[in-house]
Protein backbone atom coordinates (compact mmCIF):
# COMPACT_ATOMS: atom_id res chain seq x y z
CA UNK A 1 0.00 0.00 0.00
CA UNK A 2 1.39 3.40 -0.96
CA UNK A 3 2.50 5.65 1.89
CA UNK A 4 0.01 8.38 0.93
CA UNK A 5 -2.83 5.87 1.09
CA UNK A 6 -1.66 4.62 4.48
CA UNK A 7 -1.59 8.15 5.84
CA UNK A 8 -5.04 8.87 4.41
CA UNK A 9 -6.49 5.70 5.89
CA UNK A 10 -4.89 6.56 9.23
CA UNK A 11 -6.78 9.83 9.19
CA UNK A 12 -9.99 7.99 8.28
CA UNK A 13 -9.57 5.61 11.21
CA UNK A 14 -8.97 8.52 13.58
CA UNK A 15 -12.17 10.23 12.42
CA UNK A 16 -14.19 7.03 12.67
CA UNK A 17 -12.89 6.26 16.14
CA UNK A 18 -13.86 9.79 17.13
CA UNK A 19 -17.38 8.99 15.98
CA UNK A 20 -17.38 11.10 12.83
CA UNK A 21 -19.63 9.76 10.08
CA UNK A 22 -21.29 12.31 7.83
CA UNK A 23 -22.02 12.88 4.17
CA UNK A 24 -18.68 14.66 3.62
CA UNK A 25 -16.95 12.11 5.81
CA UNK A 26 -14.28 9.47 5.39
CA UNK A 27 -16.84 7.26 3.64
CA UNK A 28 -15.74 8.57 0.26
CA UNK A 29 -12.16 7.68 1.05
CA UNK A 30 -13.19 4.19 2.14
CA UNK A 31 -15.14 3.67 -1.07
CA UNK A 32 -12.27 5.00 -3.17
CA UNK A 33 -9.89 2.33 -1.85
CA UNK A 34 -12.44 -0.50 -1.81
CA UNK A 35 -12.04 -2.99 -4.68
CA UNK A 36 -15.19 -3.32 -6.76
CA UNK A 37 -14.36 -6.55 -8.53
CA UNK A 38 -16.34 -8.89 -6.28
CA UNK A 39 -19.82 -7.85 -7.37
CA UNK A 40 -22.10 -7.35 -10.32
CA UNK A 41 -24.01 -4.16 -9.60
CA UNK A 42 -27.60 -3.29 -10.39
CA UNK A 43 -27.97 0.37 -9.49
CA UNK A 44 -30.73 2.91 -9.02
CA UNK A 45 -33.68 0.52 -8.89
CA UNK A 46 -37.03 1.95 -7.83
CA UNK A 47 -38.92 0.21 -5.02
CA UNK A 48 -41.52 2.96 -4.45
CA UNK A 49 -42.99 6.17 -5.78
CA UNK A 50 -40.77 8.78 -4.08
CA UNK A 51 -37.43 9.84 -5.62
CA UNK A 52 -35.76 8.62 -2.43
CA UNK A 53 -37.25 5.15 -2.87
CA UNK A 54 -34.26 3.72 -4.74
CA UNK A 55 -31.90 0.87 -4.04
CA UNK A 56 -28.67 -0.68 -5.31
CA UNK A 57 -27.96 -4.40 -5.51
CA UNK A 58 -24.50 -5.97 -5.16
CA UNK A 59 -24.56 -9.53 -6.43
CA UNK A 60 -21.64 -11.93 -5.92
CA UNK A 61 -19.87 -12.06 -9.27
CA UNK A 62 -19.09 -15.76 -9.07
CA UNK A 63 -21.88 -16.73 -6.70
CA UNK A 64 -24.70 -19.21 -6.81
CA UNK A 65 -28.08 -18.30 -8.26
CA UNK A 66 -29.83 -18.55 -4.89
CA UNK A 67 -27.55 -16.66 -2.50
CA UNK A 68 -28.65 -15.35 0.90
CA UNK A 69 -29.69 -11.71 0.96
CA UNK A 70 -29.02 -8.81 3.34
CA UNK A 71 -31.05 -5.59 3.02
CA UNK A 72 -28.98 -2.78 4.54
CA UNK A 73 -30.11 0.60 5.90
CA UNK A 74 -27.49 3.22 6.80
CA UNK A 75 -27.57 5.69 9.67
CA UNK A 76 -27.46 9.46 9.88
CA UNK A 77 -30.00 10.47 12.56
CA UNK A 78 -32.76 10.19 9.91
CA UNK A 79 -31.43 13.57 8.69
CA UNK A 80 -28.85 12.54 6.09
CA UNK A 81 -27.31 9.69 4.18
CA UNK A 82 -27.00 8.08 0.78
CA UNK A 83 -26.73 4.44 -0.24
CA UNK A 84 -23.80 5.34 -2.51
CA UNK A 85 -21.73 6.26 0.55
CA UNK A 86 -21.98 2.66 1.74
CA UNK A 87 -20.88 0.88 -1.41
CA UNK A 88 -18.10 -0.69 0.67
CA UNK A 89 -20.76 -2.57 2.67
CA UNK A 90 -22.29 -3.95 -0.51
CA UNK A 91 -18.90 -4.98 -1.85
CA UNK A 92 -17.91 -6.63 1.43
CA UNK A 93 -21.06 -8.74 1.59
CA UNK A 94 -20.92 -9.67 -2.10
CA UNK A 95 -17.32 -10.80 -1.71
CA UNK A 96 -18.56 -13.24 0.96
CA UNK A 97 -21.29 -14.73 -1.23
CA UNK A 98 -24.21 -12.59 -0.06
CA UNK A 99 -26.51 -10.49 -2.24
CA UNK A 100 -26.55 -7.01 -0.68
CA UNK A 101 -29.45 -4.60 -1.13
CA UNK A 102 -28.64 -1.00 -0.11
CA UNK A 103 -31.71 1.19 0.12
CA UNK A 104 -32.28 4.91 0.49
CA UNK A 105 -35.30 6.15 2.43
CA UNK A 106 -36.96 9.50 3.01
CA UNK A 107 -35.33 11.78 5.57
CA UNK A 108 -36.18 14.76 7.76
CA UNK A 109 -37.27 17.48 7.00
CA UNK A 110 -39.10 15.90 4.05
CA UNK A 111 -40.73 13.46 6.45
CA UNK A 112 -40.94 12.52 10.11
CA UNK A 113 -41.66 9.26 11.91
CA UNK A 114 -42.97 6.84 10.72
CA UNK A 115 -42.41 7.58 7.00
CA UNK A 116 -38.83 6.23 6.95
CA UNK A 117 -40.03 3.02 8.59
CA UNK A 118 -42.71 2.71 5.91
CA UNK A 119 -40.03 3.15 3.25
CA UNK A 120 -37.83 0.53 4.87
CA UNK A 121 -40.69 -1.95 4.96
CA UNK A 122 -41.44 -1.24 1.32
CA UNK A 123 -37.80 -1.88 0.38
CA UNK A 124 -37.80 -5.17 2.28
CA UNK A 125 -41.12 -6.23 0.74
CA UNK A 126 -39.72 -5.41 -2.72
CA UNK A 127 -36.71 -7.58 -1.94
CA UNK A 128 -38.84 -10.51 -0.82
CA UNK A 129 -40.82 -10.27 -4.03
CA UNK A 130 -38.17 -9.44 -6.64
CA UNK A 131 -34.71 -10.42 -5.42
CA UNK A 132 -34.81 -13.83 -7.12
CA UNK A 133 -34.36 -12.03 -10.44
CA UNK A 134 -31.00 -10.78 -9.14
CA UNK A 135 -29.65 -14.10 -7.87
CA UNK A 136 -30.96 -13.83 -4.32
CA UNK A 137 -32.93 -16.43 -2.41
CA UNK A 138 -36.24 -14.88 -1.27
CA UNK A 139 -36.43 -17.48 1.48
CA UNK A 140 -33.10 -16.38 2.97
CA UNK A 141 -33.60 -12.64 3.45
CA UNK A 142 -32.08 -10.78 6.40
CA UNK A 143 -32.42 -7.09 7.24
CA UNK A 144 -29.51 -5.12 8.70
CA UNK A 145 -28.86 -1.54 9.69
CA UNK A 146 -26.35 0.73 11.38
CA UNK A 147 -27.37 3.41 13.89
CA UNK A 148 -30.62 5.01 12.65
CA UNK A 149 -30.66 2.30 9.99
CA UNK A 150 -30.54 -0.34 12.73
CA UNK A 151 -33.63 1.30 14.18
CA UNK A 152 -35.34 0.97 10.79
CA UNK A 153 -34.31 -2.68 10.58
CA UNK A 154 -35.56 -3.33 14.11
CA UNK A 155 -38.94 -1.75 13.45
CA UNK A 156 -39.42 -3.76 10.26
CA UNK A 157 -38.41 -6.99 12.00
CA UNK A 158 -40.28 -6.46 15.28
CA UNK A 159 -43.39 -4.41 14.51
CA UNK A 160 -45.44 -6.52 12.09
CA UNK A 161 -47.75 -3.70 10.97
CA UNK A 162 -45.13 -2.15 8.67
CA UNK A 163 -44.56 -5.21 6.51
CA UNK A 164 -48.24 -6.11 6.76
CA UNK A 165 -49.04 -2.82 5.02
CA UNK A 166 -46.88 -4.09 2.13
CA UNK A 167 -48.49 -7.52 2.01
CA UNK A 168 -45.59 -9.21 3.80
CA UNK A 169 -44.63 -10.33 7.30
CA UNK A 170 -41.55 -10.43 9.57
CA UNK A 171 -41.99 -14.21 9.58
CA UNK A 172 -40.59 -14.12 6.03
CA UNK A 173 -37.26 -12.87 7.41
CA UNK A 174 -34.60 -15.35 8.49
CA UNK A 175 -33.19 -12.82 10.94
CA UNK A 176 -32.12 -9.24 11.48
CA UNK A 177 -28.86 -7.53 12.39
CA UNK A 178 -28.53 -4.33 14.38
CA UNK A 179 -25.23 -2.43 14.52
CA UNK A 180 -25.06 0.30 17.18
CA UNK A 181 -28.81 0.72 17.03
CA UNK A 182 -31.06 2.97 19.12
CA UNK A 183 -33.96 0.81 20.29
CA UNK A 184 -35.04 2.56 23.50
CA UNK A 185 -34.19 6.26 23.43
CA UNK A 186 -37.01 8.28 24.98
CA UNK A 187 -36.80 11.01 26.10
CA UNK A 188 -34.74 12.12 23.11
CA UNK A 189 -31.53 13.97 23.92
CA UNK A 190 -30.06 14.50 20.45
CA UNK A 191 -31.32 17.89 19.12
CA UNK A 192 -31.08 16.65 15.52
CA UNK A 193 -33.37 13.74 16.28
CA UNK A 194 -35.96 15.53 18.41
CA UNK A 195 -38.05 17.01 15.55
CA UNK A 196 -37.96 13.70 13.68
CA UNK A 197 -40.00 12.11 16.48
CA UNK A 198 -42.19 15.13 17.40
CA UNK A 199 -40.34 15.94 20.65
CA UNK A 200 -41.57 16.45 23.35
CA UNK A 201 -44.60 14.46 22.20
CA UNK A 202 -42.62 11.52 20.85
CA UNK A 203 -44.96 8.54 20.50
CA UNK A 204 -44.02 5.67 22.82
CA UNK A 205 -44.85 3.16 20.09
CA UNK A 206 -41.95 4.55 18.06
CA UNK A 207 -39.55 2.53 20.23
CA UNK A 208 -38.51 -0.92 18.92
CA UNK A 209 -38.22 -2.34 22.43
CA UNK A 210 -42.00 -1.99 22.79
CA UNK A 211 -42.62 -4.39 19.91
CA UNK A 212 -40.77 -7.49 21.07
CA UNK A 213 -42.86 -10.65 20.67
CA UNK A 214 -42.12 -14.35 20.91
CA UNK A 215 -42.49 -14.62 17.12
CA UNK A 216 -39.69 -12.12 16.37
CA UNK A 217 -36.96 -13.30 13.98
CA UNK A 218 -33.55 -14.24 15.41
CA UNK A 219 -31.29 -11.26 16.00
CA UNK A 220 -27.60 -10.41 15.94
CA UNK A 221 -27.02 -7.22 17.93
CA UNK A 222 -23.54 -5.68 17.75
CA UNK A 223 -22.29 -2.57 19.54
CA UNK A 224 -19.19 -0.79 20.79
CA UNK A 225 -18.41 -0.43 24.48
CA UNK A 226 -16.98 3.03 23.72
CA UNK A 227 -20.02 4.27 21.76
CA UNK A 228 -20.64 7.88 22.82
CA UNK A 229 -23.66 8.43 20.56
CA UNK A 230 -25.95 5.49 21.31
CA UNK A 231 -25.82 3.98 24.80
CA UNK A 232 -24.93 0.35 24.15
CA UNK A 233 -26.00 -0.89 27.57
CA UNK A 234 -29.47 0.60 27.41
CA UNK A 235 -30.16 -0.06 23.75
CA UNK A 236 -28.31 -3.20 22.64
CA UNK A 237 -28.25 -4.70 26.12
CA UNK A 238 -31.83 -3.79 26.92
CA UNK A 239 -33.27 -5.12 23.69
CA UNK A 240 -31.23 -8.33 23.98
CA UNK A 241 -32.63 -8.91 27.45
CA UNK A 242 -36.16 -8.27 26.26
CA UNK A 243 -35.80 -10.68 23.33
CA UNK A 244 -34.33 -13.41 25.55
CA UNK A 245 -37.17 -13.03 28.04
CA UNK A 246 -39.49 -14.30 25.30
CA UNK A 247 -37.06 -17.01 24.15
CA UNK A 248 -36.21 -15.22 20.90
CA UNK A 249 -32.74 -16.29 19.72
CA UNK A 250 -30.35 -13.36 20.01
CA UNK A 251 -26.57 -13.06 19.83
CA UNK A 252 -25.17 -10.02 21.64
CA UNK A 253 -21.67 -8.89 20.67
CA UNK A 254 -19.60 -5.94 21.93
CA UNK A 255 -16.23 -4.67 20.73
CA UNK A 256 -13.73 -2.56 22.67
CA UNK A 257 -11.76 -1.37 19.65
CA UNK A 258 -14.54 0.35 17.71
CA UNK A 259 -16.60 3.52 18.09
CA UNK A 260 -20.13 4.23 16.94
CA UNK A 261 -18.90 5.10 13.45
CA UNK A 262 -16.01 2.69 13.04
CA UNK A 263 -18.30 -0.25 13.79
CA UNK A 264 -19.68 0.06 10.26
CA UNK A 265 -16.35 1.29 8.89
CA UNK A 266 -14.87 -2.08 9.86
CA UNK A 267 -16.70 -3.64 6.90
CA UNK A 268 -14.15 -1.98 4.60
CA UNK A 269 -11.09 -4.13 3.91
CA UNK A 270 -8.52 -1.52 5.04
CA UNK A 271 -10.26 -1.24 8.44
CA UNK A 272 -11.18 -4.84 9.19
CA UNK A 273 -8.38 -5.11 11.70
CA UNK A 274 -10.45 -2.95 14.06
CA UNK A 275 -12.91 -5.76 14.79
CA UNK A 276 -14.38 -8.82 13.03
CA UNK A 277 -17.75 -7.17 12.44
CA UNK A 278 -18.09 -8.52 8.90
CA UNK A 279 -17.16 -12.02 10.07
CA UNK A 280 -19.88 -11.97 12.72
CA UNK A 281 -22.50 -10.84 10.21
CA UNK A 282 -21.50 -13.49 7.66
CA UNK A 283 -21.44 -16.16 10.36
CA UNK A 284 -24.98 -15.18 11.40
CA UNK A 285 -26.24 -15.30 7.81
CA UNK A 286 -24.41 -18.56 7.02
CA UNK A 287 -25.88 -20.18 10.13
CA UNK A 288 -29.41 -19.20 9.02
CA UNK A 289 -29.79 -16.82 11.93
CA UNK A 290 -28.14 -19.26 14.33
CA UNK A 291 -30.32 -22.21 13.32
CA UNK A 292 -27.35 -24.07 11.84
CA UNK A 293 -23.71 -24.09 12.78
CA UNK A 294 -21.52 -23.41 9.74
CA UNK A 295 -18.12 -21.99 9.03
CA UNK A 296 -18.17 -18.34 7.95
CA UNK A 297 -17.19 -17.70 4.35
mmCIF file of N, CA, C and O in Angstrom, residues 18 22 24 59 94 97-98 103 141 161 196 202-203 205 218 244 271 294:
data_model
loop_
_atom_site.group_PDB
_atom_site.id
_atom_site.type_symbol
_atom_site.label_atom_id
_atom_site.label_comp_id
_atom_site.label_asym_id
_atom_site.label_seq_id
_atom_site.Cartn_x
_atom_site.Cartn_y
_atom_site.Cartn_z
ATOM 1 N N UNK A 18 -13.317 8.622 16.430
ATOM 2 C CA UNK A 18 -13.856 9.786 17.131
ATOM 3 C C UNK A 18 -15.368 9.887 16.990
ATOM 4 O O UNK A 18 -16.005 10.731 17.605
ATOM 5 N N UNK A 22 -20.349 11.405 8.459
ATOM 6 C CA UNK A 22 -21.293 12.314 7.830
ATOM 7 C C UNK A 22 -21.137 12.243 6.330
ATOM 8 O O UNK A 22 -20.280 11.555 5.799
ATOM 9 N N UNK A 24 -19.959 14.210 4.180
ATOM 10 C CA UNK A 24 -18.684 14.659 3.618
ATOM 11 C C UNK A 24 -17.526 13.941 4.302
ATOM 12 O O UNK A 24 -16.399 14.402 4.314
ATOM 13 N N UNK A 59 -24.418 -8.084 -6.291
ATOM 14 C CA UNK A 59 -24.560 -9.535 -6.431
ATOM 15 C C UNK A 59 -23.182 -10.172 -6.537
ATOM 16 O O UNK A 59 -22.320 -9.679 -7.287
ATOM 17 N N UNK A 94 -20.964 -8.929 -0.837
ATOM 18 C CA UNK A 94 -20.924 -9.672 -2.102
ATOM 19 C C UNK A 94 -19.686 -10.541 -2.190
ATOM 20 O O UNK A 94 -19.730 -11.670 -2.700
ATOM 21 N N UNK A 97 -20.239 -13.877 -0.684
ATOM 22 C CA UNK A 97 -21.287 -14.730 -1.227
ATOM 23 C C UNK A 97 -22.700 -14.324 -0.884
ATOM 24 O O UNK A 97 -23.636 -15.117 -1.014
ATOM 25 N N UNK A 98 -22.894 -13.081 -0.469
ATOM 26 C CA UNK A 98 -24.207 -12.593 -0.059
ATOM 27 C C UNK A 98 -24.670 -11.497 -1.022
ATOM 28 O O UNK A 98 -23.899 -10.603 -1.371
ATOM 29 N N UNK A 103 -30.537 0.390 0.437
ATOM 30 C CA UNK A 103 -31.713 1.193 0.118
ATOM 31 C C UNK A 103 -31.643 2.585 0.738
ATOM 32 O O UNK A 103 -31.275 2.743 1.900
ATOM 33 N N UNK A 141 -33.763 -14.088 3.392
ATOM 34 C CA UNK A 141 -33.604 -12.639 3.449
ATOM 35 C C UNK A 141 -33.415 -12.189 4.897
ATOM 36 O O UNK A 141 -34.186 -12.557 5.793
ATOM 37 N N UNK A 161 -46.809 -4.518 11.762
ATOM 38 C CA UNK A 161 -47.747 -3.704 10.974
ATOM 39 C C UNK A 161 -47.089 -3.077 9.754
ATOM 40 O O UNK A 161 -47.763 -2.829 8.744
ATOM 41 N N UNK A 196 -37.609 14.870 14.485
ATOM 42 C CA UNK A 196 -37.958 13.699 13.681
ATOM 43 C C UNK A 196 -39.058 12.895 14.354
ATOM 44 O O UNK A 196 -39.933 12.321 13.695
ATOM 45 N N UNK A 202 -43.063 12.699 21.595
ATOM 46 C CA UNK A 202 -42.622 11.520 20.853
ATOM 47 C C UNK A 202 -43.507 10.327 21.199
ATOM 48 O O UNK A 202 -43.696 10.008 22.376
ATOM 49 N N UNK A 203 -44.057 9.661 20.205
ATOM 50 C CA UNK A 203 -44.961 8.538 20.495
ATOM 51 C C UNK A 203 -44.219 7.350 21.088
ATOM 52 O O UNK A 203 -43.208 6.902 20.533
ATOM 53 N N UNK A 205 -44.882 4.312 20.995
ATOM 54 C CA UNK A 205 -44.854 3.162 20.089
ATOM 55 C C UNK A 205 -43.771 3.276 19.032
ATOM 56 O O UNK A 205 -43.548 2.351 18.244
ATOM 57 N N UNK A 218 -34.829 -14.261 14.685
ATOM 58 C CA UNK A 218 -33.553 -14.242 15.409
ATOM 59 C C UNK A 218 -32.783 -12.964 15.135
ATOM 60 O O UNK A 218 -32.897 -12.373 14.046
ATOM 61 N N UNK A 244 -34.590 -12.137 24.858
ATOM 62 C CA UNK A 244 -34.331 -13.408 25.549
ATOM 63 C C UNK A 244 -35.464 -13.760 26.512
ATOM 64 O O UNK A 244 -35.757 -14.940 26.734
ATOM 65 N N UNK A 271 -9.969 -1.499 7.031
ATOM 66 C CA UNK A 271 -10.262 -1.242 8.443
ATOM 67 C C UNK A 271 -10.722 -2.488 9.193
ATOM 68 O O UNK A 271 -11.128 -2.399 10.354
ATOM 69 N N UNK A 294 -22.327 -23.279 10.952
ATOM 70 C CA UNK A 294 -21.516 -23.409 9.744
ATOM 71 C C UNK A 294 -20.279 -22.548 9.877
ATOM 72 O O UNK A 294 -20.242 -21.609 10.677
#
